[in-house]
Every structure is written in C-alpha cells, then in structure tokens.
Amino acid sequence: MSARHGFQYVVLRCVPRVDREEFVNVGVLLYSQSTDYLCAASRLRQDRLLALAPDLDLDAVRSALAAIEAVCRGEAEPATGAGISLGQRFGWLAAPRSTVVQPGPIHGGVTEDPAGQLRHLLDTLVS
C-alpha cells in the first residue's frame, strides 16, 4: 500500500473584467508539504475567455500563468524575497488578489501521487 499525503490546491481563474466577477478556470496550483511538492499547470480555453472579453490580452494571461509556474519551480521569486520555502511560496501564490489571474479558495485532500493529482484536477476543473 502506498503512502497517502495531504495536499492543498487552488484553482487559478482568469477574471477578464474584475468589475463583473465572471471567470474561467485556467489552471491549478497544488502543494504537498510531506512530499516537498509545489507545481502549477494551466490550460487556456481561448474560446471561453474571448466570449467573456473579446479584447482580452491572451498573451498577458499566458505570461501571468508562466510566472506562477516559474515561482513554483524556483526559477523566479515572489516579491516577498529570495529563498522562501515551498509552503511560503504556496501561501503567496494562493493569496487573494484583484488581478486578471486570481487564485480561488484553498481546498485540501490526500493523494498517493501529487503530480497525478494535479493532472486529475486540471482535467476535471479546467477542461
């Protein structure tokens, strides 16, 4: 029997017009402390996004998602400073913000495979 590990995740949302509060799920951010795992994955549904906001800058959305993924990989540091732990990175990335790409509420669960769980959540909640 494989070990089960706790994890936390947030769904990343694209909110083209913050004033209207309409959003499309565009990614997932998953953190498992016991496996030292932090990763984000994204998938843009251009048709859905452009239906909400025909003038949306899709390159800017892609850039924001790429920045989140880079912070997860340790290739970029959040504004809080260099050398922060994975848990601190998750907390910074999951903090509410009023931008075009926003994290949803934090949820939790258990899994034997954090990377597989991330793929499952992306397929279930974003596609």
mmCIF file with all atom_site columns, C-alpha atoms in Angstrom:
data_model
loop_
_atom_site.group_PDB
_atom_site.id
_atom_site.type_symbol
_atom_site.label_atom_id
_atom_site.label_alt_id
_atom_site.label_comp_id
_atom_site.label_asym_id
_atom_site.label_entity_id
_atom_site.label_seq_id
_atom_site.pdbx_PDB_ins_code
_atom_site.Cartn_x
_atom_site.Cartn_y
_atom_site.Cartn_z
_atom_site.occupancy
_atom_site.B_iso_or_equiv
_atom_site.pdbx_formal_charge
_atom_site.auth_seq_id
_atom_site.auth_comp_id
_atom_site.auth_asym_id
_atom_site.auth_atom_id
_atom_site.pdbx_PDB_model_num
ATOM 1   C CA . MET A 1 1   ? 0.000   0.000  0.000   1.00 0.00 ? 1   MET A CA 1
ATOM 2   C CA . SER A 1 2   ? 1.381   3.394  -0.984  1.00 0.00 ? 2   SER A CA 1
ATOM 3   C CA . ALA A 1 3   ? 1.647   6.253  1.463   1.00 0.00 ? 3   ALA A CA 1
ATOM 4   C CA . ARG A 1 4   ? -1.035  8.898  1.247   1.00 0.00 ? 4   ARG A CA 1
ATOM 5   C CA . HIS A 1 5   ? -0.011  12.510 1.509   1.00 0.00 ? 5   HIS A CA 1
ATOM 6   C CA . GLY A 1 6   ? -2.017  15.577 2.359   1.00 0.00 ? 6   GLY A CA 1
ATOM 7   C CA . PHE A 1 7   ? -2.161  18.377 -0.167  1.00 0.00 ? 7   PHE A CA 1
ATOM 8   C CA . GLN A 1 8   ? -3.699  21.787 -0.702  1.00 0.00 ? 8   GLN A CA 1
ATOM 9   C CA . TYR A 1 9   ? -4.722  23.270 -4.009  1.00 0.00 ? 9   TYR A CA 1
ATOM 10  C CA . VAL A 1 10  ? -6.290  26.324 -5.559  1.00 0.00 ? 10  VAL A CA 1
ATOM 11  C CA . VAL A 1 11  ? -7.924  26.709 -8.930  1.00 0.00 ? 11  VAL A CA 1
ATOM 12  C CA . LEU A 1 12  ? -6.446  29.571 -10.910 1.00 0.00 ? 12  LEU A CA 1
ATOM 13  C CA . ARG A 1 13  ? -9.079  31.743 -12.538 1.00 0.00 ? 13  ARG A CA 1
ATOM 14  C CA . CYS A 1 14  ? -8.943  34.265 -15.325 1.00 0.00 ? 14  CYS A CA 1
ATOM 15  C CA . VAL A 1 15  ? -11.182 37.200 -14.475 1.00 0.00 ? 15  VAL A CA 1
ATOM 16  C CA . PRO A 1 16  ? -11.132 39.336 -17.629 1.00 0.00 ? 16  PRO A CA 1
ATOM 17  C CA . ARG A 1 17  ? -13.230 42.101 -16.092 1.00 0.00 ? 17  ARG A CA 1
ATOM 18  C CA . VAL A 1 18  ? -12.787 42.248 -12.343 1.00 0.00 ? 18  VAL A CA 1
ATOM 19  C CA . ASP A 1 19  ? -15.821 44.532 -12.028 1.00 0.00 ? 19  ASP A CA 1
ATOM 20  C CA . ARG A 1 20  ? -18.123 41.837 -13.496 1.00 0.00 ? 20  ARG A CA 1
ATOM 21  C CA . GLU A 1 21  ? -16.690 38.982 -11.369 1.00 0.00 ? 21  GLU A CA 1
ATOM 22  C CA . GLU A 1 22  ? -17.061 36.481 -14.232 1.00 0.00 ? 22  GLU A CA 1
ATOM 23  C CA . PHE A 1 23  ? -14.245 33.974 -14.544 1.00 0.00 ? 23  PHE A CA 1
ATOM 24  C CA . VAL A 1 24  ? -12.956 30.953 -16.420 1.00 0.00 ? 24  VAL A CA 1
ATOM 25  C CA . ASN A 1 25  ? -10.821 28.316 -14.693 1.00 0.00 ? 25  ASN A CA 1
ATOM 26  C CA . VAL A 1 26  ? -7.396  28.309 -16.348 1.00 0.00 ? 26  VAL A CA 1
ATOM 27  C CA . GLY A 1 27  ? -5.119  26.326 -14.035 1.00 0.00 ? 27  GLY A CA 1
ATOM 28  C CA . VAL A 1 28  ? -4.424  24.565 -10.765 1.00 0.00 ? 28  VAL A CA 1
ATOM 29  C CA . LEU A 1 29  ? -1.750  25.152 -8.127  1.00 0.00 ? 29  LEU A CA 1
ATOM 30  C CA . LEU A 1 30  ? -1.010  22.159 -5.859  1.00 0.00 ? 30  LEU A CA 1
ATOM 31  C CA . TYR A 1 31  ? 1.188   21.952 -2.747  1.00 0.00 ? 31  TYR A CA 1
ATOM 32  C CA . SER A 1 32  ? 2.057   18.884 -0.665  1.00 0.00 ? 32  SER A CA 1
ATOM 33  C CA . GLN A 1 33  ? 4.290   19.624 2.294   1.00 0.00 ? 33  GLN A CA 1
ATOM 34  C CA . SER A 1 34  ? 5.097   15.995 3.110   1.00 0.00 ? 34  SER A CA 1
ATOM 35  C CA . THR A 1 35  ? 6.362   15.300 -0.426  1.00 0.00 ? 35  THR A CA 1
ATOM 36  C CA . ASP A 1 36  ? 8.022   18.711 -0.882  1.00 0.00 ? 36  ASP A CA 1
ATOM 37  C CA . TYR A 1 37  ? 5.913   19.281 -3.999  1.00 0.00 ? 37  TYR A CA 1
ATOM 38  C CA . LEU A 1 38  ? 4.699   22.586 -5.424  1.00 0.00 ? 38  LEU A CA 1
ATOM 39  C CA . CYS A 1 39  ? 3.560   22.808 -9.012  1.00 0.00 ? 39  CYS A CA 1
ATOM 40  C CA . ALA A 1 40  ? 1.107   24.666 -11.219 1.00 0.00 ? 40  ALA A CA 1
ATOM 41  C CA . ALA A 1 41  ? -0.394  23.583 -14.511 1.00 0.00 ? 41  ALA A CA 1
ATOM 42  C CA . SER A 1 42  ? -2.605  25.566 -16.831 1.00 0.00 ? 42  SER A CA 1
ATOM 43  C CA . ARG A 1 43  ? -4.742  25.246 -19.911 1.00 0.00 ? 43  ARG A CA 1
ATOM 44  C CA . LEU A 1 44  ? -6.316  28.201 -21.699 1.00 0.00 ? 44  LEU A CA 1
ATOM 45  C CA . ARG A 1 45  ? -9.686  27.839 -23.361 1.00 0.00 ? 45  ARG A CA 1
ATOM 46  C CA . GLN A 1 46  ? -9.423  30.835 -25.660 1.00 0.00 ? 46  GLN A CA 1
ATOM 47  C CA . ASP A 1 47  ? -12.994 30.459 -26.909 1.00 0.00 ? 47  ASP A CA 1
ATOM 48  C CA . ARG A 1 48  ? -14.409 30.735 -23.385 1.00 0.00 ? 48  ARG A CA 1
ATOM 49  C CA . LEU A 1 49  ? -12.191 33.650 -22.415 1.00 0.00 ? 49  LEU A CA 1
ATOM 50  C CA . LEU A 1 50  ? -12.886 35.632 -25.569 1.00 0.00 ? 50  LEU A CA 1
ATOM 51  C CA . ALA A 1 51  ? -16.624 35.044 -25.145 1.00 0.00 ? 51  ALA A CA 1
ATOM 52  C CA . LEU A 1 52  ? -16.399 36.959 -21.856 1.00 0.00 ? 52  LEU A CA 1
ATOM 53  C CA . ALA A 1 53  ? -13.968 39.583 -23.055 1.00 0.00 ? 53  ALA A CA 1
ATOM 54  C CA . PRO A 1 54  ? -13.259 39.821 -26.788 1.00 0.00 ? 54  PRO A CA 1
ATOM 55  C CA . ASP A 1 55  ? -10.483 42.360 -26.155 1.00 0.00 ? 55  ASP A CA 1
ATOM 56  C CA . LEU A 1 56  ? -8.679  40.243 -23.514 1.00 0.00 ? 56  LEU A CA 1
ATOM 57  C CA . ASP A 1 57  ? -4.890  40.189 -23.882 1.00 0.00 ? 57  ASP A CA 1
ATOM 58  C CA . LEU A 1 58  ? -4.312  36.417 -24.013 1.00 0.00 ? 58  LEU A CA 1
ATOM 59  C CA . ASP A 1 59  ? -0.537  36.894 -24.069 1.00 0.00 ? 59  ASP A CA 1
ATOM 60  C CA . ALA A 1 60  ? -0.750  38.726 -20.740 1.00 0.00 ? 60  ALA A CA 1
ATOM 61  C CA . VAL A 1 61  ? -2.780  35.843 -19.274 1.00 0.00 ? 61  VAL A CA 1
ATOM 62  C CA . ARG A 1 62  ? -0.219  33.330 -20.560 1.00 0.00 ? 62  ARG A CA 1
ATOM 63  C CA . SER A 1 63  ? 2.571   35.452 -19.092 1.00 0.00 ? 63  SER A CA 1
ATOM 64  C CA . ALA A 1 64  ? 0.892   35.579 -15.664 1.00 0.00 ? 64  ALA A CA 1
ATOM 65  C CA . LEU A 1 65  ? 0.424   31.806 -15.666 1.00 0.00 ? 65  LEU A CA 1
ATOM 66  C CA . ALA A 1 66  ? 4.033   31.269 -16.747 1.00 0.00 ? 66  ALA A CA 1
ATOM 67  C CA . ALA A 1 67  ? 5.191   33.493 -13.869 1.00 0.00 ? 67  ALA A CA 1
ATOM 68  C CA . ILE A 1 68  ? 3.216   31.379 -11.379 1.00 0.00 ? 68  ILE A CA 1
ATOM 69  C CA . GLU A 1 69  ? 4.760   28.204 -12.781 1.00 0.00 ? 69  GLU A CA 1
ATOM 70  C CA . ALA A 1 70  ? 8.242   29.768 -12.597 1.00 0.00 ? 70  ALA A CA 1
ATOM 71  C CA . VAL A 1 71  ? 7.744   30.666 -8.920  1.00 0.00 ? 71  VAL A CA 1
ATOM 72  C CA . CYS A 1 72  ? 6.704   27.068 -8.232  1.00 0.00 ? 72  CYS A CA 1
ATOM 73  C CA . ARG A 1 73  ? 9.860   25.759 -9.919  1.00 0.00 ? 73  ARG A CA 1
ATOM 74  C CA . GLY A 1 74  ? 12.037  28.207 -8.001  1.00 0.00 ? 74  GLY A CA 1
ATOM 75  C CA . GLU A 1 75  ? 13.076  29.994 -11.207 1.00 0.00 ? 75  GLU A CA 1
ATOM 76  C CA . ALA A 1 76  ? 11.510  33.243 -10.055 1.00 0.00 ? 76  ALA A CA 1
ATOM 77  C CA . GLU A 1 77  ? 10.965  34.600 -6.593  1.00 0.00 ? 77  GLU A CA 1
ATOM 78  C CA . PRO A 1 78  ? 7.816   36.344 -5.425  1.00 0.00 ? 78  PRO A CA 1
ATOM 79  C CA . ALA A 1 79  ? 8.086   39.930 -4.284  1.00 0.00 ? 79  ALA A CA 1
ATOM 80  C CA . THR A 1 80  ? 8.414   38.682 -0.700  1.00 0.00 ? 80  THR A CA 1
ATOM 81  C CA . GLY A 1 81  ? 12.115  37.886 -1.234  1.00 0.00 ? 81  GLY A CA 1
ATOM 82  C CA . ALA A 1 82  ? 14.518  35.173 -2.268  1.00 0.00 ? 82  ALA A CA 1
ATOM 83  C CA . GLY A 1 83  ? 14.870  31.796 -0.647  1.00 0.00 ? 83  GLY A CA 1
ATOM 84  C CA . ILE A 1 84  ? 11.398  31.300 0.776   1.00 0.00 ? 84  ILE A CA 1
ATOM 85  C CA . SER A 1 85  ? 10.091  27.795 1.439   1.00 0.00 ? 85  SER A CA 1
ATOM 86  C CA . LEU A 1 86  ? 7.635   25.953 -0.800  1.00 0.00 ? 86  LEU A CA 1
ATOM 87  C CA . GLY A 1 87  ? 4.900   26.460 1.786   1.00 0.00 ? 87  GLY A CA 1
ATOM 88  C CA . GLN A 1 88  ? 5.553   30.198 1.839   1.00 0.00 ? 88  GLN A CA 1
ATOM 89  C CA . ARG A 1 89  ? 5.515   30.272 -1.966  1.00 0.00 ? 89  ARG A CA 1
ATOM 90  C CA . PHE A 1 90  ? 2.180   28.467 -1.984  1.00 0.00 ? 90  PHE A CA 1
ATOM 91  C CA . GLY A 1 91  ? 0.794   30.937 0.545   1.00 0.00 ? 91  GLY A CA 1
ATOM 92  C CA . TRP A 1 92  ? 1.981   33.886 -1.519  1.00 0.00 ? 92  TRP A CA 1
ATOM 93  C CA . LEU A 1 93  ? 0.578   32.448 -4.777  1.00 0.00 ? 93  LEU A CA 1
ATOM 94  C CA . ALA A 1 94  ? -2.726  31.429 -3.143  1.00 0.00 ? 94  ALA A CA 1
ATOM 95  C CA . ALA A 1 95  ? -3.294  34.825 -1.502  1.00 0.00 ? 95  ALA A CA 1
ATOM 96  C CA . PRO A 1 96  ? -6.346  36.693 -2.821  1.00 0.00 ? 96  PRO A CA 1
ATOM 97  C CA . ARG A 1 97  ? -5.619  39.406 -5.341  1.00 0.00 ? 97  ARG A CA 1
ATOM 98  C CA . SER A 1 98  ? -7.545  41.629 -7.675  1.00 0.00 ? 98  SER A CA 1
ATOM 99  C CA . THR A 1 99  ? -5.822  40.898 -10.980 1.00 0.00 ? 99  THR A CA 1
ATOM 100 C CA . VAL A 1 100 ? -6.814  39.188 -14.220 1.00 0.00 ? 100 VAL A CA 1
ATOM 101 C CA . VAL A 1 101 ? -5.404  35.841 -12.982 1.00 0.00 ? 101 VAL A CA 1
ATOM 102 C CA . GLN A 1 102 ? -6.654  35.084 -9.466  1.00 0.00 ? 102 GLN A CA 1
ATOM 103 C CA . PRO A 1 103 ? -6.479  32.101 -7.119  1.00 0.00 ? 103 PRO A CA 1
ATOM 104 C CA . GLY A 1 104 ? -9.746  30.615 -5.916  1.00 0.00 ? 104 GLY A CA 1
ATOM 105 C CA . PRO A 1 105 ? -10.305 29.300 -2.377  1.00 0.00 ? 105 PRO A CA 1
ATOM 106 C CA . ILE A 1 106 ? -7.865  26.802 -0.879  1.00 0.00 ? 106 ILE A CA 1
ATOM 107 C CA . HIS A 1 107 ? -9.058  23.197 -0.827  1.00 0.00 ? 107 HIS A CA 1
ATOM 108 C CA . GLY A 1 108 ? -7.390  20.082 0.519   1.00 0.00 ? 108 GLY A CA 1
ATOM 109 C CA . GLY A 1 109 ? -7.237  16.343 0.143   1.00 0.00 ? 109 GLY A CA 1
ATOM 110 C CA . VAL A 1 110 ? -4.995  13.294 0.256   1.00 0.00 ? 110 VAL A CA 1
ATOM 111 C CA . THR A 1 111 ? -3.205  11.539 -2.567  1.00 0.00 ? 111 THR A CA 1
ATOM 112 C CA . GLU A 1 112 ? -0.561  8.927  -3.266  1.00 0.00 ? 112 GLU A CA 1
ATOM 113 C CA . ASP A 1 113 ? 0.719   10.898 -6.263  1.00 0.00 ? 113 ASP A CA 1
ATOM 114 C CA . PRO A 1 114 ? 0.743   14.714 -6.119  1.00 0.00 ? 114 PRO A CA 1
ATOM 115 C CA . ALA A 1 115 ? 1.726   15.087 -9.796  1.00 0.00 ? 115 ALA A CA 1
ATOM 116 C CA . GLY A 1 116 ? -1.049  12.704 -10.846 1.00 0.00 ? 116 GLY A CA 1
ATOM 117 C CA . GLN A 1 117 ? -3.493  14.562 -8.614  1.00 0.00 ? 117 GLN A CA 1
ATOM 118 C CA . LEU A 1 118 ? -2.529  17.845 -10.266 1.00 0.00 ? 118 LEU A CA 1
ATOM 119 C CA . ARG A 1 119 ? -3.208  16.365 -13.724 1.00 0.00 ? 119 ARG A CA 1
ATOM 120 C CA . HIS A 1 120 ? -6.538  14.976 -12.492 1.00 0.00 ? 120 HIS A CA 1
ATOM 121 C CA . LEU A 1 121 ? -7.613  18.331 -11.049 1.00 0.00 ? 121 LEU A CA 1
ATOM 122 C CA . LEU A 1 122 ? -6.585  20.134 -14.220 1.00 0.00 ? 122 LEU A CA 1
ATOM 123 C CA . ASP A 1 123 ? -8.583  17.692 -16.365 1.00 0.00 ? 123 ASP A CA 1
ATOM 124 C CA . THR A 1 124 ? -11.602 17.839 -14.052 1.00 0.00 ? 124 THR A CA 1
ATOM 125 C CA . LEU A 1 125 ? -11.746 21.515 -13.131 1.00 0.00 ? 125 LEU A CA 1
ATOM 126 C CA . VAL A 1 126 ? -10.232 23.320 -16.092 1.00 0.00 ? 126 VAL A CA 1
ATOM 127 C CA . SER A 1 127 ? -11.039 21.388 -19.261 1.00 0.00 ? 127 SER A CA 1
#
